[in-house]
Amino acid sequence: MKKRFFIFLAGAFVIILAAAVAIPFFFSDAVAAKVKNSINSNINGKLDFSDFKLSLFSDFPYLSLHLENPACYSFVGSDTTELFRSKSVRVSVNAWNVLLGKEKLVVKGLYIESAMVNLVQYDSLHANYMLINGAESTAEPKSSMMDFSLEDFTIVGSSIRWESMPDNILLVVRGLNHTGSIAQISGDQEVHSELKIDSFTVTSGLFTILNEAKIASDSHIKIKDQGTRYDIGDSKIQLNSFLLKYQGSVEMKGDSLLLGLRFESPGTQFKELFSLLPNAYTADFERAVSSGSFSFKGAVDGLYLPDGRSYPGWNVAIGVDEGAFIYPGKSMGISNVKVRVLSRNTQRDMSDAFISVDTAVFLLNRDLVTARLYADKLAADPHFRGDINGRLDLVHFGEFYPLDPGTVLEGRLDLDLKFDARQSAIELERYNELLFHGFLKCNGIRYTQPGMPALSVPVAQVDFQPSKLSIDNANLIF
């Protein structure tokens, strides 16, 4: 009797093993066709791939699904756009949990290799990634309470392009690499993400905001209360050489946001802060000679409601002492940099909010520039007052700082200005309440940049007086 039982058991095992081998082999094409038809019938686009593989053995005991050269095309716009393309996408799922109907889905890994994502926002209502038929429905989505875990989410050597046509903004990401994990228990999620980007560029029209910046981040986030609360553990992000640590919480209640965030830079070298400037982070940046220190620390706490009904409190402080920087091979650099910036708010109506630039000083070659600024009443009637004084040879600036290729900057500026102005006085044309006193002299100014009209100011002088503004000897050429 025992012998028959073991023979039966062995035979069943052989049948299951044979089925595990045969089903993916003989039915892979049918499954692939079913997947394509099912997805394509529900999107305003097309999904395609060159090969589809199923296996119970390549990642046993997980069921492995492998797509080679998957591509997704969008038909949303007037022309077909390629939304997504990748060399390979592979998913490994715990098949036994699926077959036995267990309440927890375990995904061992999701691996995406050499992906290209192309996102286009046509207007406020249409984008090439809005593919799902009937996506405009306003019905509340049903939240899934199934527990699941994605133990490894890896993206290798990928890129993203996002374009907002209404705003003329373009974002380009190259060399994106990511590892992370996601776990959901009783509707709450825990996410860990490590991200590295080799090149991050943001342009707005003809202006470059970030140029091939490098980004690295390590974030730990718990998502609770059906996605309305985000608890951020000790996390960090690095932009070029600038490292920022942060933690706290964000909670959404209707149209309100309850914020409790802390952030601080552990760095102390002026060079790290300098790397944030547009075009500053060059290929030879790390070999630059720099000295001086900086500090950056802040917090945001409180309730935000739109339409000015409530603002959170904040406290942000930035300081730079004896900053100096010179690029490799350059004969000219910036020095004697000193900055003191403080901004604070404690009231929901922002009645005591202010921004203070108590000190801003730098020396470029022998040209010294100093400035101060104080702004308050930021919500009701912004009030700005301060002064700026200095002489600056723009040729020296171009010799020190990396400009866009083809850019020409030359000439000299002399400025000595004090100002005190309220927004309401400008809007109501009460110009007698505005205080401007000093002068601006321009000599031999010339600025050209590819794609923009050239500007030339051979000579000009502007005199600011409490009651009038006079312009003498002005000669502008476009």
Short mmCIF file of C-alpha atoms in Angstrom, two decimals, residues 5-424:
data_model
loop_
_atom_site.label_atom_id
_atom_site.label_comp_id
_atom_site.label_asym_id
_atom_site.label_seq_id
_atom_site.Cartn_x
_atom_site.Cartn_y
_atom_site.Cartn_z
CA PHE A 5 1.21 5.66 -2.55
CA PHE A 6 4.82 6.63 -3.26
CA ILE A 7 4.43 5.57 -6.89
CA PHE A 8 1.32 7.76 -7.14
CA LEU A 9 3.13 10.66 -5.45
CA ALA A 10 6.10 10.33 -7.77
CA GLY A 11 3.83 10.16 -10.78
CA ALA A 12 1.92 13.29 -9.70
CA PHE A 13 5.20 15.12 -9.20
CA VAL A 14 6.36 14.13 -12.68
CA ILE A 15 3.05 15.30 -14.20
CA ILE A 16 3.23 18.65 -12.37
CA LEU A 17 6.86 19.07 -13.39
CA ALA A 18 6.06 18.25 -16.99
CA ALA A 19 3.16 20.68 -16.97
CA ALA A 20 5.35 23.39 -15.48
CA VAL A 21 7.76 22.92 -18.36
CA ALA A 22 5.18 22.40 -21.11
CA ILE A 23 2.65 25.15 -20.30
CA PRO A 24 5.05 28.09 -20.67
CA PHE A 25 6.65 26.46 -23.72
CA PHE A 26 3.46 25.58 -25.65
CA PHE A 27 1.15 28.39 -24.50
CA SER A 28 3.53 31.32 -24.29
CA ASP A 29 2.41 32.74 -27.65
CA ALA A 30 -1.25 32.44 -26.68
CA VAL A 31 -0.62 34.16 -23.36
CA ALA A 32 1.37 36.91 -25.09
CA ALA A 33 -1.46 37.55 -27.56
CA LYS A 34 -3.99 37.59 -24.72
CA VAL A 35 -1.92 40.13 -22.77
CA LYS A 36 -1.55 42.42 -25.78
CA ASN A 37 -5.23 42.24 -26.75
CA SER A 38 -6.41 42.77 -23.18
CA ILE A 39 -4.27 45.88 -22.66
CA ASN A 40 -4.70 47.39 -26.15
CA SER A 41 -8.48 47.12 -25.95
CA ASN A 42 -8.50 49.31 -22.86
CA ILE A 43 -6.06 52.07 -23.83
CA ASN A 44 -5.90 54.81 -26.42
CA GLY A 45 -2.61 53.49 -27.65
CA LYS A 46 -0.73 50.30 -28.40
CA LEU A 47 1.49 47.95 -26.39
CA ASP A 48 3.96 45.74 -28.24
CA PHE A 49 6.96 43.55 -27.44
CA SER A 50 9.27 41.26 -29.41
CA ASP A 51 9.18 38.28 -27.04
CA PHE A 52 7.20 37.05 -24.05
CA LYS A 53 8.54 34.38 -21.69
CA LEU A 54 6.96 32.61 -18.73
CA SER A 55 8.95 30.34 -16.45
CA LEU A 56 8.47 28.52 -13.15
CA PHE A 57 12.11 27.55 -12.91
CA SER A 58 14.30 30.54 -13.75
CA ASP A 59 13.42 32.10 -10.37
CA PHE A 60 11.83 29.17 -8.51
CA PRO A 61 9.56 29.16 -6.54
CA TYR A 62 8.57 32.44 -8.17
CA LEU A 63 6.74 32.71 -11.49
CA SER A 64 8.91 34.77 -13.84
CA LEU A 65 7.47 36.91 -16.64
CA HIS A 66 9.95 38.44 -19.07
CA LEU A 67 9.18 40.98 -21.81
CA GLU A 68 11.85 41.74 -24.38
CA ASN A 69 11.85 45.12 -26.15
CA PRO A 70 8.46 46.26 -24.81
CA ALA A 71 7.15 49.52 -26.27
CA CYS A 72 4.01 51.55 -25.64
CA TYR A 73 2.64 54.12 -28.09
CA SER A 74 0.13 56.85 -27.32
CA PHE A 75 -2.62 57.96 -29.72
CA VAL A 76 -3.80 60.82 -27.45
CA GLY A 77 -2.21 63.68 -29.39
CA SER A 78 -2.61 64.59 -33.04
CA ASP A 79 0.47 62.48 -33.79
CA THR A 80 1.44 59.10 -32.38
CA THR A 81 4.12 59.40 -29.69
CA GLU A 82 6.31 56.72 -28.18
CA LEU A 83 5.45 56.78 -24.49
CA PHE A 84 7.72 54.00 -23.27
CA ARG A 85 10.41 51.71 -24.57
CA SER A 86 12.74 49.32 -22.77
CA LYS A 87 15.29 46.66 -23.58
CA SER A 88 13.82 44.33 -20.99
CA VAL A 89 11.15 44.15 -18.28
CA ARG A 90 11.08 41.20 -15.89
CA VAL A 91 8.73 40.42 -13.00
CA SER A 92 9.01 37.56 -10.50
CA VAL A 93 5.84 36.72 -8.51
CA ASN A 94 5.21 34.12 -5.80
CA ALA A 95 3.05 31.77 -7.87
CA TRP A 96 1.95 29.65 -4.92
CA ASN A 97 0.38 32.61 -3.12
CA VAL A 98 -1.51 33.45 -6.31
CA LEU A 99 -2.68 29.87 -6.94
CA LEU A 100 -3.67 29.27 -3.32
CA GLY A 101 -5.54 32.58 -3.12
CA LYS A 102 -3.59 33.92 -0.19
CA GLU A 103 -4.25 37.47 0.94
CA LYS A 104 -0.64 38.58 0.46
CA LEU A 105 0.97 38.95 -2.95
CA VAL A 106 4.75 38.70 -2.91
CA VAL A 107 6.67 40.12 -5.86
CA LYS A 108 10.32 39.21 -5.57
CA GLY A 109 11.43 41.73 -8.13
CA LEU A 110 10.55 44.15 -10.90
CA TYR A 111 13.53 44.81 -13.17
CA ILE A 112 13.51 47.42 -15.93
CA GLU A 113 16.55 47.78 -18.18
CA SER A 114 17.42 50.67 -20.52
CA ALA A 115 13.99 52.27 -20.42
CA MET A 116 13.00 55.47 -22.23
CA VAL A 117 9.94 57.34 -20.93
CA ASN A 118 8.56 60.23 -22.99
CA LEU A 119 5.83 62.31 -21.29
CA VAL A 120 4.09 65.19 -23.07
CA GLN A 121 1.51 67.51 -21.47
CA TYR A 122 -0.52 69.02 -24.32
CA ASP A 123 -2.80 71.17 -22.14
CA SER A 124 -4.46 71.05 -18.73
CA LEU A 125 -6.77 68.21 -19.82
CA HIS A 126 -4.69 66.16 -22.26
CA ALA A 127 -1.36 64.34 -22.03
CA ASN A 128 0.11 61.43 -23.94
CA TYR A 129 0.22 59.32 -20.76
CA MET A 130 -3.57 59.61 -20.22
CA LEU A 131 -4.09 56.36 -22.10
CA ILE A 132 -6.77 54.49 -20.22
CA ASN A 133 -10.15 54.64 -21.94
CA GLY A 134 -12.64 56.38 -19.65
CA ALA A 135 -9.81 57.89 -17.55
CA GLU A 136 -11.73 61.15 -17.41
CA SER A 137 -14.23 59.58 -15.04
CA THR A 138 -14.47 61.40 -11.71
CA ALA A 139 -15.54 58.31 -9.77
CA GLU A 140 -13.49 57.56 -6.69
CA PRO A 141 -11.11 54.66 -7.31
CA LYS A 142 -11.60 51.59 -5.16
CA SER A 143 -8.65 51.05 -2.88
CA SER A 144 -7.23 47.54 -2.60
CA MET A 145 -6.60 46.22 0.92
CA MET A 146 -4.59 43.21 -0.29
CA ASP A 147 -1.25 42.97 1.45
CA PHE A 148 1.66 42.83 -0.93
CA SER A 149 5.39 43.33 -1.04
CA LEU A 150 7.69 44.29 -3.87
CA GLU A 151 11.02 43.20 -2.47
CA ASP A 152 13.22 44.69 -5.18
CA PHE A 153 12.30 47.42 -7.67
CA THR A 154 15.28 48.05 -9.94
CA ILE A 155 15.70 50.41 -12.90
CA VAL A 156 18.99 50.42 -14.79
CA GLY A 157 20.39 52.86 -17.37
CA SER A 158 17.13 54.63 -18.17
CA SER A 159 15.97 58.09 -19.25
CA ILE A 160 12.92 60.34 -18.90
CA ARG A 161 11.76 63.24 -21.02
CA TRP A 162 8.86 65.41 -19.79
CA GLU A 163 7.54 68.37 -21.75
CA SER A 164 4.82 70.81 -20.75
CA MET A 165 3.72 72.56 -23.92
CA PRO A 166 1.50 75.21 -22.22
CA ASP A 167 4.34 76.28 -19.89
CA ASN A 168 7.19 75.73 -22.39
CA ILE A 169 9.07 73.67 -19.78
CA LEU A 170 11.31 70.72 -20.68
CA LEU A 171 12.80 68.23 -18.23
CA VAL A 172 15.36 65.67 -19.40
CA VAL A 173 16.76 62.88 -17.19
CA ARG A 174 19.59 60.62 -18.37
CA GLY A 175 21.45 57.82 -16.65
CA LEU A 176 18.67 56.97 -14.17
CA ASN A 177 19.40 54.05 -11.84
CA HIS A 178 17.10 53.01 -9.01
CA THR A 179 16.72 50.33 -6.36
CA GLY A 180 13.98 50.12 -3.79
CA SER A 181 11.17 48.19 -2.16
CA ILE A 182 7.46 48.60 -1.41
CA ALA A 183 5.35 46.82 1.21
CA GLN A 184 1.63 47.19 1.87
CA ILE A 185 0.07 45.94 5.12
CA SER A 186 -3.59 46.64 5.95
CA GLY A 187 -3.72 49.42 3.36
CA ASP A 188 -0.61 51.25 4.58
CA GLN A 189 2.53 51.32 2.45
CA GLU A 190 6.19 51.54 3.33
CA VAL A 191 8.52 52.69 0.55
CA HIS A 192 12.31 52.71 0.42
CA SER A 193 13.96 54.25 -2.63
CA GLU A 194 17.58 54.84 -3.65
CA LEU A 195 17.97 56.88 -6.81
CA LYS A 196 20.91 58.12 -8.86
CA ILE A 197 20.70 60.38 -11.93
CA ASP A 198 23.76 61.21 -14.04
CA SER A 199 22.20 64.18 -15.85
CA PHE A 200 19.15 66.26 -14.86
CA THR A 201 18.32 69.26 -17.07
CA VAL A 202 15.40 71.68 -16.75
CA THR A 203 14.75 74.49 -19.23
CA SER A 204 12.01 77.11 -19.37
CA GLY A 205 11.85 78.65 -22.81
CA LEU A 206 15.36 79.87 -23.62
CA PHE A 207 16.45 79.81 -19.97
CA THR A 208 18.28 76.88 -18.39
CA ILE A 209 17.33 76.31 -14.75
CA LEU A 210 19.42 73.17 -14.20
CA ASN A 211 22.06 71.99 -16.65
CA GLU A 212 23.08 68.32 -16.48
CA ALA A 213 22.92 68.28 -12.69
CA LYS A 214 23.72 65.09 -10.81
CA ILE A 215 21.17 63.79 -8.30
CA ALA A 216 21.32 61.07 -5.66
CA SER A 217 18.62 60.36 -3.08
CA ASP A 218 17.78 57.89 -0.34
CA SER A 219 14.21 58.15 0.96
CA HIS A 220 12.15 56.27 3.53
CA ILE A 221 8.40 57.00 3.43
CA LYS A 222 5.37 55.46 5.17
CA ILE A 223 2.03 56.14 3.49
CA LYS A 224 -0.97 55.88 5.81
CA ASP A 225 -4.70 56.57 6.03
CA GLN A 226 -5.48 55.56 2.43
CA GLY A 227 -2.72 57.68 0.99
CA THR A 228 -3.55 60.91 2.83
CA ARG A 229 -0.62 60.92 5.25
CA TYR A 230 3.09 60.64 4.41
CA ASP A 231 5.57 60.06 7.22
CA ILE A 232 9.11 60.72 5.99
CA GLY A 233 11.87 58.98 7.91
CA ASP A 234 15.50 60.05 7.87
CA SER A 235 16.05 60.75 4.17
CA LYS A 236 18.53 62.66 2.05
CA ILE A 237 18.95 64.11 -1.41
CA GLN A 238 22.10 65.37 -3.10
CA LEU A 239 22.06 67.85 -5.97
CA ASN A 240 25.53 68.14 -7.49
CA SER A 241 27.73 68.58 -4.37
CA PHE A 242 24.96 69.92 -2.12
CA LEU A 243 23.54 67.37 0.35
CA LEU A 244 20.24 67.94 2.16
CA LYS A 245 18.83 65.75 4.92
CA TYR A 246 15.12 65.88 5.70
CA GLN A 247 12.35 64.17 7.66
CA GLY A 248 8.81 64.91 8.84
CA SER A 249 5.24 64.45 7.68
CA VAL A 250 2.70 65.71 5.16
CA GLU A 251 -1.02 65.11 5.70
CA MET A 252 -3.78 65.91 3.20
CA LYS A 253 -7.26 66.77 4.50
CA GLY A 254 -9.61 67.86 1.73
CA ASP A 255 -8.00 70.89 0.10
CA SER A 256 -5.67 71.47 3.06
CA LEU A 257 -2.12 70.35 3.82
CA LEU A 258 -0.79 69.81 7.33
CA LEU A 259 2.99 70.11 7.19
CA GLY A 260 5.70 69.18 9.65
CA LEU A 261 9.08 69.13 7.90
CA ARG A 262 12.69 69.54 9.02
CA PHE A 263 15.65 69.93 6.68
CA GLU A 264 19.33 70.66 7.09
CA SER A 265 22.53 70.43 5.10
CA PRO A 266 25.31 68.56 6.93
CA GLY A 267 27.89 70.08 4.57
CA THR A 268 30.13 72.93 5.59
CA GLN A 269 32.14 73.80 2.47
CA PHE A 270 31.14 76.84 0.41
CA LYS A 271 31.92 74.79 -2.70
CA GLU A 272 28.91 72.54 -2.01
CA LEU A 273 26.47 75.45 -1.98
CA PHE A 274 28.11 77.04 -5.03
CA SER A 275 27.43 73.85 -7.05
CA LEU A 276 23.69 74.70 -7.06
CA LEU A 277 24.14 77.71 -9.36
CA PRO A 278 23.13 77.22 -13.02
CA ASN A 279 26.05 75.94 -15.16
CA ALA A 280 28.33 75.94 -12.08
CA TYR A 281 28.72 72.15 -11.82
CA THR A 282 31.15 71.52 -14.66
CA ALA A 283 33.07 68.35 -15.52
CA ASP A 284 36.12 69.67 -13.65
CA PHE A 285 34.16 71.10 -10.70
CA GLU A 286 35.62 68.71 -8.14
CA ARG A 287 39.15 69.94 -9.00
CA ALA A 288 38.26 73.59 -8.35
CA VAL A 289 40.05 75.44 -5.55
CA SER A 290 37.61 76.61 -2.89
CA SER A 291 37.51 77.76 0.72
CA GLY A 292 34.97 79.10 3.17
CA SER A 293 31.98 77.61 4.95
CA PHE A 294 28.19 77.65 4.75
CA SER A 295 25.17 76.57 6.79
CA PHE A 296 21.60 75.79 5.74
CA LYS A 297 18.79 74.79 8.09
CA GLY A 298 15.03 75.10 8.13
CA ALA A 299 11.61 73.90 9.21
CA VAL A 300 8.02 74.19 7.99
CA ASP A 301 5.13 73.58 10.43
CA GLY A 302 1.41 74.16 10.27
CA LEU A 303 -1.70 74.17 8.12
CA TYR A 304 -1.86 75.36 4.53
CA LEU A 305 -5.22 76.27 3.00
CA PRO A 306 -5.53 77.64 -0.56
CA ASP A 307 -6.72 81.14 -1.40
CA GLY A 308 -4.74 82.65 1.47
CA ARG A 309 -6.94 81.18 4.21
CA SER A 310 -3.99 79.75 6.14
CA TYR A 311 -0.23 79.52 5.77
CA PRO A 312 2.18 77.27 7.69
CA GLY A 313 4.91 78.67 9.85
CA TRP A 314 8.51 78.42 8.73
CA ASN A 315 12.03 79.26 9.80
CA VAL A 316 14.88 79.11 7.26
CA ALA A 317 18.45 80.32 7.73
CA ILE A 318 21.38 80.38 5.28
CA GLY A 319 24.86 81.59 6.05
CA VAL A 320 28.14 81.87 4.11
CA ASP A 321 31.49 82.94 5.58
CA GLU A 322 34.68 83.82 3.67
CA GLY A 323 33.60 81.91 0.56
CA ALA A 324 36.05 81.67 -2.35
CA PHE A 325 36.05 79.65 -5.58
CA ILE A 326 38.17 79.39 -8.73
CA TYR A 327 37.84 76.86 -11.56
CA PRO A 328 40.84 74.78 -12.72
CA GLY A 329 42.88 76.63 -15.35
CA LYS A 330 41.16 79.96 -14.64
CA SER A 331 43.10 83.05 -13.62
CA MET A 332 40.15 84.71 -11.95
CA GLY A 333 37.80 83.65 -9.17
CA ILE A 334 35.29 84.91 -6.65
CA SER A 335 36.27 85.61 -3.04
CA ASN A 336 35.24 87.30 0.22
CA VAL A 337 31.73 85.89 -0.15
CA LYS A 338 29.57 86.55 2.89
CA VAL A 339 25.82 85.99 3.05
CA ARG A 340 23.24 86.08 5.85
CA VAL A 341 19.68 85.11 4.91
CA LEU A 342 16.82 84.59 7.37
CA SER A 343 13.12 84.04 6.68
CA ARG A 344 10.46 83.34 9.30
CA ASN A 345 6.70 83.17 9.76
CA THR A 346 4.70 82.32 12.90
CA GLN A 347 1.15 83.46 12.00
CA ARG A 348 -1.46 81.74 9.83
CA ASP A 349 -2.17 85.02 8.01
CA MET A 350 1.57 85.65 7.43
CA SER A 351 1.23 88.97 9.22
CA ASP A 352 4.74 88.69 10.66
CA ALA A 353 6.42 86.85 7.76
CA PHE A 354 9.66 88.35 6.52
CA ILE A 355 12.76 87.74 4.40
CA SER A 356 16.00 89.34 5.50
CA VAL A 357 19.24 89.43 3.53
CA ASP A 358 21.25 91.16 6.20
CA THR A 359 24.53 90.75 4.32
CA ALA A 360 25.44 89.81 0.76
CA VAL A 361 29.01 90.54 -0.28
CA PHE A 362 31.40 89.21 -2.90
CA LEU A 363 34.64 90.26 -4.56
CA LEU A 364 35.35 89.43 -8.22
CA ASN A 365 38.91 90.35 -9.14
CA ARG A 366 38.97 93.87 -7.65
CA ASP A 367 35.25 94.54 -8.04
CA LEU A 368 33.34 94.58 -4.75
CA VAL A 369 29.54 94.20 -4.65
CA THR A 370 27.46 94.56 -1.46
CA ALA A 371 23.70 94.31 -0.97
CA ARG A 372 21.03 94.21 1.73
CA LEU A 373 17.31 93.43 1.49
CA TYR A 374 14.41 93.29 3.90
CA ALA A 375 10.86 92.32 2.91
CA ASP A 376 7.81 91.98 5.15
CA LYS A 377 3.99 92.08 4.92
CA LEU A 378 4.44 89.34 2.34
CA ALA A 379 0.76 88.34 2.11
CA ALA A 380 -1.09 91.64 2.59
CA ASP A 381 1.10 94.33 1.03
CA PRO A 382 4.71 93.29 0.34
CA HIS A 383 7.15 95.95 1.50
CA PHE A 384 10.72 95.89 0.12
CA ARG A 385 13.63 98.00 1.26
CA GLY A 386 17.37 97.72 0.93
CA ASP A 387 20.43 98.85 -0.95
CA ILE A 388 22.96 97.59 -3.47
CA ASN A 389 26.35 99.04 -4.24
CA GLY A 390 29.17 97.90 -6.47
CA ARG A 391 31.20 98.02 -9.63
CA LEU A 392 31.36 94.99 -11.87
CA ASP A 393 33.35 94.31 -15.02
CA LEU A 394 31.22 91.79 -16.92
CA VAL A 395 34.22 90.52 -18.88
CA HIS A 396 35.68 89.35 -15.57
CA PHE A 397 32.43 87.57 -14.77
CA GLY A 398 32.54 85.71 -18.10
CA GLU A 399 36.19 84.78 -17.48
CA PHE A 400 35.34 83.41 -14.04
CA TYR A 401 31.93 81.75 -14.50
CA PRO A 402 30.96 79.13 -17.12
CA LEU A 403 28.42 80.64 -19.53
CA ASP A 404 26.37 78.84 -22.16
CA PRO A 405 28.34 78.08 -25.37
CA GLY A 406 28.27 81.03 -27.78
CA THR A 407 27.41 83.55 -25.05
CA VAL A 408 29.22 86.91 -25.10
CA LEU A 409 29.14 89.16 -22.02
CA GLU A 410 31.17 92.34 -21.71
CA GLY A 411 30.98 95.92 -20.45
CA ARG A 412 30.92 97.59 -17.05
CA LEU A 413 28.22 98.33 -14.49
CA ASP A 414 28.42 100.91 -11.68
CA LEU A 415 25.50 100.86 -9.27
CA ASP A 416 24.67 102.67 -6.06
CA LEU A 417 20.98 102.37 -5.15
CA LYS A 418 18.76 102.59 -2.07
CA PHE A 419 15.09 101.69 -2.30
CA ASP A 420 11.93 101.51 -0.19
CA ALA A 421 8.70 100.47 -1.91
CA ARG A 422 5.32 98.87 -1.24
CA GLN A 423 3.40 96.82 -3.77
CA SER A 424 0.20 98.80 -3.14
#
